[in-house]
CSV table of C-alpha atoms and ligand atoms in Angstrom, one decimal:
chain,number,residue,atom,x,y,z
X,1,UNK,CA,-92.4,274.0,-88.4
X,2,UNK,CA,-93.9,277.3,-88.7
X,3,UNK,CA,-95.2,280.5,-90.7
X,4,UNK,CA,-93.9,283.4,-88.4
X,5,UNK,CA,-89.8,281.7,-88.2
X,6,UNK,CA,-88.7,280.5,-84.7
X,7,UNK,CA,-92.2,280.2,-83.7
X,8,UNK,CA,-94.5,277.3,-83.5
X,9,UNK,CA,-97.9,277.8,-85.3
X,10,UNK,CA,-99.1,275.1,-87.7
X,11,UNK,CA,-102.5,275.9,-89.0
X,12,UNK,CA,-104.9,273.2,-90.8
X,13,UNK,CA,-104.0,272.5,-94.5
X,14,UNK,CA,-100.8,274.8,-94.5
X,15,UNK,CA,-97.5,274.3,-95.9
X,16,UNK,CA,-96.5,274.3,-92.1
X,17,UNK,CA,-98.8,271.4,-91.8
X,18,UNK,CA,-97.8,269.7,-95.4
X,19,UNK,CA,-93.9,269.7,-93.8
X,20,UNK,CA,-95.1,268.0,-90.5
X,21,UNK,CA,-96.7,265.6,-92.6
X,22,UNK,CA,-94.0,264.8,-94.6
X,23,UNK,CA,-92.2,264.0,-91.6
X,24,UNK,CA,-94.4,262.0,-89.5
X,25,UNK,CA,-95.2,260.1,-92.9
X,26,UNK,CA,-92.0,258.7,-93.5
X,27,UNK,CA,-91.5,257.9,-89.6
X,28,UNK,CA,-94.9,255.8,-90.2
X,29,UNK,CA,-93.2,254.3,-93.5
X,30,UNK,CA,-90.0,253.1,-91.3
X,31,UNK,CA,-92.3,251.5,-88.4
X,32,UNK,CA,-94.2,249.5,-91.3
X,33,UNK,CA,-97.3,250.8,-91.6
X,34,UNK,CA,-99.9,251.8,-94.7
X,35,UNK,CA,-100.3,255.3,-94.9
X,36,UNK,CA,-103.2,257.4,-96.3
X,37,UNK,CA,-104.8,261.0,-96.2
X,38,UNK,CA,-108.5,260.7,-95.5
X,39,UNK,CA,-110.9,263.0,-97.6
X,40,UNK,CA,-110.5,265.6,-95.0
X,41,UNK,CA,-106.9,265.8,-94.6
X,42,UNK,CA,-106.0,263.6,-91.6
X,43,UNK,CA,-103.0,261.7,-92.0
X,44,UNK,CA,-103.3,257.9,-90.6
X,45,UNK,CA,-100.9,255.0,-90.7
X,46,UNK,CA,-101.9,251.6,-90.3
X,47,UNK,CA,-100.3,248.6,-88.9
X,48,UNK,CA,-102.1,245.5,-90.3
X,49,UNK,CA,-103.1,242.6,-88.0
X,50,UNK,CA,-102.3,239.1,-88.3
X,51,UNK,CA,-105.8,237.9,-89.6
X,52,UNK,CA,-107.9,239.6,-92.1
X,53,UNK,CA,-111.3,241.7,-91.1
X,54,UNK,CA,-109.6,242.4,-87.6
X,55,UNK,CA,-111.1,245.4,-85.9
X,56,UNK,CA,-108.7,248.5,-85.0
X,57,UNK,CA,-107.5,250.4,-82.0
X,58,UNK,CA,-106.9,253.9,-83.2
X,59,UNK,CA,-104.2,256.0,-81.0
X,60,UNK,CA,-104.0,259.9,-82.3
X,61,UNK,CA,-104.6,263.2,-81.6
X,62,UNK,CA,-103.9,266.7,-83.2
X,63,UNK,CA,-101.3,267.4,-85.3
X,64,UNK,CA,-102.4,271.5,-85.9
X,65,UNK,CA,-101.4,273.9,-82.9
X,66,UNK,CA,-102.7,277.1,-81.5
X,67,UNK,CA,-100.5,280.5,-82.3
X,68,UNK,CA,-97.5,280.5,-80.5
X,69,UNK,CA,-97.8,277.1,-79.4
X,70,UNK,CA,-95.7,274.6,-77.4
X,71,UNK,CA,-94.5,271.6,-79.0
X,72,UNK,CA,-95.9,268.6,-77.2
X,73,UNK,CA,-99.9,269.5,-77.6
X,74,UNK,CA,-101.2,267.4,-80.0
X,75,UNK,CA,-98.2,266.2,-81.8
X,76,UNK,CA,-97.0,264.1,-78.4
X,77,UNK,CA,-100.3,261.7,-78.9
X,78,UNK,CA,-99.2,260.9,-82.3
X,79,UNK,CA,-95.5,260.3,-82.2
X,80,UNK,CA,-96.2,258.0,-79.0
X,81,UNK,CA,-98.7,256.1,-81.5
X,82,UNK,CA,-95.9,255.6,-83.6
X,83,UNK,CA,-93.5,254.6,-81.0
X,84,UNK,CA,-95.5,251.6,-80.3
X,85,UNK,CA,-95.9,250.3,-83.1
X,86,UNK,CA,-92.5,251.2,-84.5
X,87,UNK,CA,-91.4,248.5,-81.5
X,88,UNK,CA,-94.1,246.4,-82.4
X,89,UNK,CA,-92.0,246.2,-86.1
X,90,UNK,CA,-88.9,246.0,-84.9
X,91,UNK,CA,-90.0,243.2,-83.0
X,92,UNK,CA,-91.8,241.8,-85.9
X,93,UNK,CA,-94.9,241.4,-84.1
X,94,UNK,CA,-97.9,241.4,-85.8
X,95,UNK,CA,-101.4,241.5,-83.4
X,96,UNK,CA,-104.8,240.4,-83.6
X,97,UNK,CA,-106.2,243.6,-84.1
X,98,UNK,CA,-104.9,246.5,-86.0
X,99,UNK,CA,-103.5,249.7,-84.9
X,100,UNK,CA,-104.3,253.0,-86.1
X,101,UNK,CA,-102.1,256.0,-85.4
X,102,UNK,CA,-104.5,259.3,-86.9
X,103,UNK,CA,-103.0,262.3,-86.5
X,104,UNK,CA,-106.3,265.0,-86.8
X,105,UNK,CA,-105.7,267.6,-89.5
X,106,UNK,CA,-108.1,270.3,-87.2
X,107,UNK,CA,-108.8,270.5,-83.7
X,108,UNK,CA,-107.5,273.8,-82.4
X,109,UNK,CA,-109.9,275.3,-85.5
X,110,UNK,CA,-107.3,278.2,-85.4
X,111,UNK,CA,-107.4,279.2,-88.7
X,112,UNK,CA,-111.5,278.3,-89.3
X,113,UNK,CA,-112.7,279.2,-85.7
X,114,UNK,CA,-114.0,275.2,-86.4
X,115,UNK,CA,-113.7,272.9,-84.2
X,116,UNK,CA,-112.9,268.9,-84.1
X,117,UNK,CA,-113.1,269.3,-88.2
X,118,UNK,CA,-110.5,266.1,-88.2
X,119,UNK,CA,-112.2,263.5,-85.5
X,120,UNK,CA,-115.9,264.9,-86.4
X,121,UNK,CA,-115.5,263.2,-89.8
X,122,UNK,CA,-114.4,259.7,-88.6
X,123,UNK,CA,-117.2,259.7,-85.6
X,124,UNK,CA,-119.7,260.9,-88.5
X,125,UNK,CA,-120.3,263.3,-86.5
X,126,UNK,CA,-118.9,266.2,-89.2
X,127,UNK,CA,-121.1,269.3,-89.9
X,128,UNK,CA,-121.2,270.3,-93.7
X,129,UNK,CA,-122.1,273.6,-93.2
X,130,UNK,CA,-118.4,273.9,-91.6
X,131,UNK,CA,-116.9,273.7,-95.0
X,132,UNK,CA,-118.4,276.8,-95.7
X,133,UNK,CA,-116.8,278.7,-93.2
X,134,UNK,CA,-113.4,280.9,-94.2
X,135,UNK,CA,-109.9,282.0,-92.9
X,136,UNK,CA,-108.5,285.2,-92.4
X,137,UNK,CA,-107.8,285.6,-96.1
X,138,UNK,CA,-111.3,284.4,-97.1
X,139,UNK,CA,-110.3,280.8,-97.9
X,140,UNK,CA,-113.2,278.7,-97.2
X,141,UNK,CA,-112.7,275.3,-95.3
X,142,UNK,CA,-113.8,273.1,-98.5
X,143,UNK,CA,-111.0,275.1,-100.5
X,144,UNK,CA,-108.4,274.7,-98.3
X,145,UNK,CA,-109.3,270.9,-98.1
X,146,UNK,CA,-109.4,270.4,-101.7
X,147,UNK,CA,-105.9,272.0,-102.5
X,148,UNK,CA,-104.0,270.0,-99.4
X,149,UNK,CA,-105.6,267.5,-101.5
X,150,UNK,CA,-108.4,265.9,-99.9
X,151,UNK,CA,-112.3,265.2,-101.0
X,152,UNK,CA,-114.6,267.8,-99.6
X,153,UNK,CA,-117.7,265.9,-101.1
X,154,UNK,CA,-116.8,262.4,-100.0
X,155,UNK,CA,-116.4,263.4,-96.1
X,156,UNK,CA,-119.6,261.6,-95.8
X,157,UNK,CA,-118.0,258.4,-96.8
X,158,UNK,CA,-115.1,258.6,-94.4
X,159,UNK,CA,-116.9,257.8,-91.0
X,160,UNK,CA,-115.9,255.2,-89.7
X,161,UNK,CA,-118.4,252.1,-88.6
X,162,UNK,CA,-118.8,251.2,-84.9
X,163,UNK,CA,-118.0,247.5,-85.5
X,164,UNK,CA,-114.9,247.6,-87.3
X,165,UNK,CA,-113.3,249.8,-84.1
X,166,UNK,CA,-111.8,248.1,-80.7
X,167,UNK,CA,-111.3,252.0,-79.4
X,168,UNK,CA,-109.7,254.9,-79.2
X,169,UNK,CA,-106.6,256.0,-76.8
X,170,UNK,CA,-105.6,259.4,-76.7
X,171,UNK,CA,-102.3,260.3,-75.0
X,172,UNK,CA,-102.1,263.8,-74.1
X,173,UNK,CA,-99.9,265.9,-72.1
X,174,UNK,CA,-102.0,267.0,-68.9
X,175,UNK,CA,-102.4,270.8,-69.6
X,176,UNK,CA,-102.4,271.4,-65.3
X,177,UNK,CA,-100.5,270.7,-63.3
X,178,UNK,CA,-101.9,267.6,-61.0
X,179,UNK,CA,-99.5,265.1,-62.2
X,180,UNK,CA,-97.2,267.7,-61.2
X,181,UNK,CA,-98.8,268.0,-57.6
X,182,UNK,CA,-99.0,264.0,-57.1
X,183,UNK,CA,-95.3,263.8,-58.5
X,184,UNK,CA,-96.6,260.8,-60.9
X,185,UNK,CA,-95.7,261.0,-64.5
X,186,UNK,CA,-98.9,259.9,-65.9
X,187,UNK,CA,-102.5,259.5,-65.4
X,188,UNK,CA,-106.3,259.3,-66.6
X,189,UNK,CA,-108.7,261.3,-67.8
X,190,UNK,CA,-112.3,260.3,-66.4
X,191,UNK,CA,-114.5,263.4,-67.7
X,192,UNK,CA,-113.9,265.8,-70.5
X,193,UNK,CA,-115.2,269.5,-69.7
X,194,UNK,CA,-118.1,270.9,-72.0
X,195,UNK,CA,-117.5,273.9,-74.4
X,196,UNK,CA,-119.4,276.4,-75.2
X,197,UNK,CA,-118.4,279.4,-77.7
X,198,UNK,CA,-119.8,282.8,-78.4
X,199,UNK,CA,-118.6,285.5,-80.7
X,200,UNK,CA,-120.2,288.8,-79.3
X,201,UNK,CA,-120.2,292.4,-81.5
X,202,UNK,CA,-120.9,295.6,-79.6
X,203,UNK,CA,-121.8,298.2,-82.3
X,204,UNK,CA,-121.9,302.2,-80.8
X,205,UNK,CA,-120.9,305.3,-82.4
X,206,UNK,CA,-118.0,306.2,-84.7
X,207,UNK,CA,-116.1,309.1,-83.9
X,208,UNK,CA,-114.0,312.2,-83.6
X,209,UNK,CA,-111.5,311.8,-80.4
X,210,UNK,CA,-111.1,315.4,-80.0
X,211,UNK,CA,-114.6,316.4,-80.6
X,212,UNK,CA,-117.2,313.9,-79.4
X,213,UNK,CA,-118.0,314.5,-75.8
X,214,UNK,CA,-117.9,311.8,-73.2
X,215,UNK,CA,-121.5,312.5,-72.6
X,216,UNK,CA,-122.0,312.0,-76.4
X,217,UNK,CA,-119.6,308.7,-76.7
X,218,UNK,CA,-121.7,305.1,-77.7
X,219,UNK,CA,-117.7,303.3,-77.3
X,220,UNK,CA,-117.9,300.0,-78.1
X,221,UNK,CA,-114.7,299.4,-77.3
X,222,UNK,CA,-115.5,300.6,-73.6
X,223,UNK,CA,-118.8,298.6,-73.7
X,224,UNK,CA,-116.9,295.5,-74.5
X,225,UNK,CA,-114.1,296.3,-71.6
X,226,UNK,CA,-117.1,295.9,-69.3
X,227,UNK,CA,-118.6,292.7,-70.4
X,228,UNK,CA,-114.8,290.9,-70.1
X,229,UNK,CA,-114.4,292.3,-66.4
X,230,UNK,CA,-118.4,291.0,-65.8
X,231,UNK,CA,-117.0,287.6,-67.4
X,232,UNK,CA,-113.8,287.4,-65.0
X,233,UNK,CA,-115.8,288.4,-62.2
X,234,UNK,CA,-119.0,286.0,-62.8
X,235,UNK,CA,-116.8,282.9,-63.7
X,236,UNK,CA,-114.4,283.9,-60.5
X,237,UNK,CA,-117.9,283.3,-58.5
X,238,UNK,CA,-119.4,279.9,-60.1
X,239,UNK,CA,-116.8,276.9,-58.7
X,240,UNK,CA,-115.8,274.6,-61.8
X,241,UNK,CA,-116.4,277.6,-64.2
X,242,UNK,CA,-113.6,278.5,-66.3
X,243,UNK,CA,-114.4,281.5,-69.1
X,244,UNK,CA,-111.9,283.3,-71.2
X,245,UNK,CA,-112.0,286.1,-73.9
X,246,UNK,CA,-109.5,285.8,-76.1
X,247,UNK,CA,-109.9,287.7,-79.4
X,248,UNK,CA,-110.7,291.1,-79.5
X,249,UNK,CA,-111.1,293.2,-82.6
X,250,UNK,CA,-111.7,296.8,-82.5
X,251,UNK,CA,-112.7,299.1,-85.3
X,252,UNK,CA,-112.1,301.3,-87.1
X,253,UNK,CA,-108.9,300.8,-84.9
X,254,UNK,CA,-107.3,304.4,-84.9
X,255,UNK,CA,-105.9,306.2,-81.8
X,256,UNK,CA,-108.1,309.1,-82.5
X,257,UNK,CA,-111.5,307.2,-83.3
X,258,UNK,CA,-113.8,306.7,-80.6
X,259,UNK,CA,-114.4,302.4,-81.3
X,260,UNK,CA,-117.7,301.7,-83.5
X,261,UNK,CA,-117.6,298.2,-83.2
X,262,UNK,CA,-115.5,295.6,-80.6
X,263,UNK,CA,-115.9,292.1,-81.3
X,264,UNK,CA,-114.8,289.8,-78.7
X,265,UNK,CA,-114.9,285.6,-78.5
X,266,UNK,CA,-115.8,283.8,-75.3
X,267,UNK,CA,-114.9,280.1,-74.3
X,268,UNK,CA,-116.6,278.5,-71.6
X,269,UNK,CA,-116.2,275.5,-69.9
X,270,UNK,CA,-117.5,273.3,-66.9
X,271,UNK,CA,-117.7,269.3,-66.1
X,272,UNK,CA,-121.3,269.7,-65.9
X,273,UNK,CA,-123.3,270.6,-68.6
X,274,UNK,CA,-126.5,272.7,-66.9
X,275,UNK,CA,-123.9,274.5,-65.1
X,276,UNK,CA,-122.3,275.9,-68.5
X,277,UNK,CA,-125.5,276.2,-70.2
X,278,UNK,CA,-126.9,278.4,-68.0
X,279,UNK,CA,-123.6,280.3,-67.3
X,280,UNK,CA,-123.8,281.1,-71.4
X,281,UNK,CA,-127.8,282.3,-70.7
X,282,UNK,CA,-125.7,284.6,-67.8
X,283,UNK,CA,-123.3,286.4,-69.7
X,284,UNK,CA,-125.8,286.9,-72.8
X,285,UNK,CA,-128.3,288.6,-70.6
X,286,UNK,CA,-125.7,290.6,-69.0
X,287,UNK,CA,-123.6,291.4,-72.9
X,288,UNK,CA,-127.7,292.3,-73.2
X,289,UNK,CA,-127.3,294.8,-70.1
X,290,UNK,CA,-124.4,296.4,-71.0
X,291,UNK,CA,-125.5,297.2,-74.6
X,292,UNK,CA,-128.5,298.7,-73.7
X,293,UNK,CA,-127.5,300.8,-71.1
X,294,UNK,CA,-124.8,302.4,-73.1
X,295,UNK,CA,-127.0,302.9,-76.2
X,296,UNK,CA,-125.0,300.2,-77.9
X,297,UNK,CA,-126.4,297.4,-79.8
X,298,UNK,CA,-125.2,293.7,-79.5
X,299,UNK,CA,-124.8,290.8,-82.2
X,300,UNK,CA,-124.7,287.4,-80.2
X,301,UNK,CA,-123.8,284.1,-82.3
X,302,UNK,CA,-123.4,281.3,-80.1
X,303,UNK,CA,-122.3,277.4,-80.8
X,304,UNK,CA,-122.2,274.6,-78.4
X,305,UNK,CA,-118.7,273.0,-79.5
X,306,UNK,CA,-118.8,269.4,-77.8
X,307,UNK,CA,-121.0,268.3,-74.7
X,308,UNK,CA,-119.0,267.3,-71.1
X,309,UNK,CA,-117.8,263.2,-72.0
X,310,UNK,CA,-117.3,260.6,-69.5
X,311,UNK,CA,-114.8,258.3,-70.4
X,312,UNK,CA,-114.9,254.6,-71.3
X,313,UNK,CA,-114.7,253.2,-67.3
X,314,UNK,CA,-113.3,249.6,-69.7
X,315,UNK,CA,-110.5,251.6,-71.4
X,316,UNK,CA,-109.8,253.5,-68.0
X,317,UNK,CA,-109.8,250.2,-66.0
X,318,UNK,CA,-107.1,249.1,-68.7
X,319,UNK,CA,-105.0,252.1,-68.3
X,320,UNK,CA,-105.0,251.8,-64.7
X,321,UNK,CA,-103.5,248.2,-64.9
X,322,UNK,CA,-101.0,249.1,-67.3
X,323,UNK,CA,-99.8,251.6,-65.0
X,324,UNK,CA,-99.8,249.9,-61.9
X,325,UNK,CA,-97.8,246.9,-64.2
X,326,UNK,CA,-95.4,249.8,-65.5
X,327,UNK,CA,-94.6,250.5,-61.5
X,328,UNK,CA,-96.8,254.0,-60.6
X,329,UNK,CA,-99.9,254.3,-58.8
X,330,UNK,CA,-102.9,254.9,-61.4
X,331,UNK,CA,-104.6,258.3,-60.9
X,332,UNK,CA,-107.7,259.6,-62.4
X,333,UNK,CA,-109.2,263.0,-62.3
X,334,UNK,CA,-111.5,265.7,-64.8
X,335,UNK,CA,-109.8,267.4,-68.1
X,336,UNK,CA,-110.5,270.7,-68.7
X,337,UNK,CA,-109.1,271.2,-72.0
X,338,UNK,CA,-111.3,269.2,-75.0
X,339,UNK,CA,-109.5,266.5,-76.6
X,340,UNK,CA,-110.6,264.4,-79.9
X,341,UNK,CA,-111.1,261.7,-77.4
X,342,UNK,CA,-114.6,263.7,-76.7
X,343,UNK,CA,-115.6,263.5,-80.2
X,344,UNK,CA,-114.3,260.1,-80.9
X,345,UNK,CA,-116.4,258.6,-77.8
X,346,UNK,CA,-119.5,259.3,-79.9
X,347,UNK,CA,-118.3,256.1,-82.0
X,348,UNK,CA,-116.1,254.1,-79.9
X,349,UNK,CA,-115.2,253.5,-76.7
X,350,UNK,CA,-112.4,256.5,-75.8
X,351,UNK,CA,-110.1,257.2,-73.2
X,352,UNK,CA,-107.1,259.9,-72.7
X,353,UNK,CA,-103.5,259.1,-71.1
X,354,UNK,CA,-102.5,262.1,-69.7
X,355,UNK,CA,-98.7,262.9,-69.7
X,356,UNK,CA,-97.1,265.3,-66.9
X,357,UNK,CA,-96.0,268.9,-68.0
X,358,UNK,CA,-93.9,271.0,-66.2
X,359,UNK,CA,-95.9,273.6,-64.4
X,360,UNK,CA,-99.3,272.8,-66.0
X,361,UNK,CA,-98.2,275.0,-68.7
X,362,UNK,CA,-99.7,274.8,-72.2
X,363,UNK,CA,-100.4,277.1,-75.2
X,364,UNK,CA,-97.3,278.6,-74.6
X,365,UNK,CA,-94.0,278.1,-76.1
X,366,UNK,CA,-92.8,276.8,-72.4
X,367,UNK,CA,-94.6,273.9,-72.5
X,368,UNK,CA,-92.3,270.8,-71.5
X,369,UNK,CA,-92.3,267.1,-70.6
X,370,UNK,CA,-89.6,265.3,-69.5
X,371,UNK,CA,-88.1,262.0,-71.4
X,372,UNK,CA,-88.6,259.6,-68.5
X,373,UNK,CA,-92.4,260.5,-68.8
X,374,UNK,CA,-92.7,260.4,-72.2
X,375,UNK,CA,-91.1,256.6,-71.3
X,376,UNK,CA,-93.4,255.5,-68.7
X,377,UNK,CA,-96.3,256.6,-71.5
X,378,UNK,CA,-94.9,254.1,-73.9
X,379,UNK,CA,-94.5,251.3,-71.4
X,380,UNK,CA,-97.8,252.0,-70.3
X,381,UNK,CA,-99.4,252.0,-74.1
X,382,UNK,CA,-97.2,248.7,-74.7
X,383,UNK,CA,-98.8,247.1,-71.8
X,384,UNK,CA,-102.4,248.5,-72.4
X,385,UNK,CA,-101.9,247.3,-75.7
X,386,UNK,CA,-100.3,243.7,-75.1
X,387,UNK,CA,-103.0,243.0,-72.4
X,388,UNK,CA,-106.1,243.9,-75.3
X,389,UNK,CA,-104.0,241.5,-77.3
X,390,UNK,CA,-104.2,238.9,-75.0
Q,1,HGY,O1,-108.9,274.2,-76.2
Q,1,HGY,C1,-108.5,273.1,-75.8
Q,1,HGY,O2,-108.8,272.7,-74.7
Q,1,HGY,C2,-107.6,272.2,-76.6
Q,1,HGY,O3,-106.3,272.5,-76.3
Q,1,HGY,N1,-107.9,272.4,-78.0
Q,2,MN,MN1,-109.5,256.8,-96.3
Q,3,MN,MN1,-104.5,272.7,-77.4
Q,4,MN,MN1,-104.5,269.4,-77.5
């Protein structure tokens, strides 16, 4: 469940993770499927076809949180996976094509500041030099792989070929609130927002509380105050734009230092990706500005995470039957949170089934669905799934 008790944070290669997979393993085992643990770390369970050198329709999503997280983000993807197919084996049915529930070892990247470690390697799309990079205790990604028990050299190997894959489904809970709005308890996803990430350093002056002078101060900490008020203001004026800081690290970190240093992370996001490019060019000009006219200097390291995705219009068409068959009006609109589904599109054919959430809420411990929409999701799967059986 989690490291800090009565909370929900389960971090990449933890034992929090280990116990989550010890769980969701032997609910794979009792719905008949093969399980393994690819060289990374994700956990998949297959449920064989009825013919041999059948392709595969892979359902999944995250199975590691953000700090303090709720309890359907992620997880909720999987278990609905495995509710299908656990039916499917209860009815001893066997299909033409074989299913794939993947539960992604890292796609939060809370403990790495990575990103999509999990659903990069099977879309080959997996960066090596991401194995380098370390936790909070110095732990480097290619360690912590290793000793959850996985293959950091043969990640290469593990990508998965085009031609052996039907898809990939994603369900997700919404993270807003339009289901909400519309009073329907599921929908589509037809884009995925862009992400871009920066991790910004002001460096000023150390010093004496009591002695140094305003007129003397080079505060970092004050310098970075300003840039997050410039990024609330700037993304409050550019429609679509959503930008958020949320790490902050101050040093030396004493009530009676005047801040040295104030590093700071930024998230932005937009459905189109010129408009959050040059949003990103913006706010590093303007970091730029507010360094130099404090006398501060400014370390700027910036990645783009995943490009804006449009959705497979097949897979969506699909959906939509199914949930017209399953008795609610099909819905499609934009996601602003990333899903694997972004990642796994560069490979196969992707789409995301968004489930409602009370209030829009997400990374948050109040984050809710009810049982009657976690329901309609199955029937809806089932049907997606029956009809691409044929
Ligand atoms: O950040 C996101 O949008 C996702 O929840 N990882
Ligand atoms: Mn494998
Ligand atoms: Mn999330
Ligand atoms: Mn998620």
């Amino acid at each position: 469940m989690s490291e800090e008790e009565g909370r929900l944070t389960r971090r990449s290669f933890t034992p929090a993770m280990r116990s989550a997979y010890d769980l969701v393993t032997g609910w794979m085992r009792a719905a008949g499927m093969v399980i393994h643990e690819d060289c990374i770390g994700n956990l998949v369970g297959t449920y064989t076809a009825n013919r041999s050198a059948a392709r595969t329709l892979i359902i999944g999503s995250h199975l590691d949180t953000v700090r303090d997280a709720g309890i359907f983000d992620g997880i909720l993807g999987v278990m609905i996976g495995l509710a299908v197919v656990e039916r499917l084996h209860q009815a001893k049915r066997r299909l033409p094509f074989a299913i794939e529930v993947v539960g992604f070892i890292d796609q939060e990247g809370l403990r790495f500041g990575s990103s999509f470690l999990g659903s990069r390697v099977l879309a080959g799309s997996f960066d090596p030099a991401a194995l380098l990079l370390r936790d909070d205790q110095g732990v480097s990604v290619a360690d912590a792989v290793r000793e959850f028990g996985g293959h950091p050299d043969l990640i290469v190997q593990e990508a998965r070929r085009a031609q052996t894959l039907l898809g990939y489904l994603e369900v997700h809970i919404e993270q807003g609130s339009q289901l909400e709005r519309m009073n329907l308890p599921v929908g589509v996803a037809n884009t995925i927002a862009g992400i871009s990430r920066a991790t910004l350093t002001f460096m000023g002056v150390t010093g004496h509380a009591g002695t140094m002078t305003m007129d003397q101060r080079h505060d970092a900490l004050c310098g970075a105050s300003e840039f997050v008020g410039a990024v609330e203001a700037y993304a409050r004026e550019i429609p679509g734009l959503v930008a958020t800081v949320g790490e902050l690290c101050v040093a030396p970190g004493a009530r009676n230092v005047v801040p040295g240093t104030a590093t700071l992370s930024l998230d932005l996001r937009h459905q189109d990706d010129q408009a959050r490019l040059s949003a990103l060019a913006h706010l590093h000009w303007r970091a730029g500005a507010i360094a130099s006219e404090r006398g501060l200097s400014l370390r700027w390291d910036e990645a783009q995470v995943q490009a804006g995705t449009t959705m497979a219009p097949e897979l969506r068409n699909r959906l939509a039957t199914a949930i017209g068959a399953a008795g609610h009006t099909p819905v499609e609109f934009p996601s602003g949170a990333c899903h694997d589904a972004s990642v796994m599109s560069g490979i196969t054919d992707s789409a995301v089934l968004f489930v409602r959430c009370k209030g829009g809420i997400s990374h948050n411990p109040a984050e809710s669905v009810t049982l009657e929409d976690v329901a309609a999701a199955i029937e809806v799967v089932e049907r997606f799934i029956n009809e691409l059986a044929g």
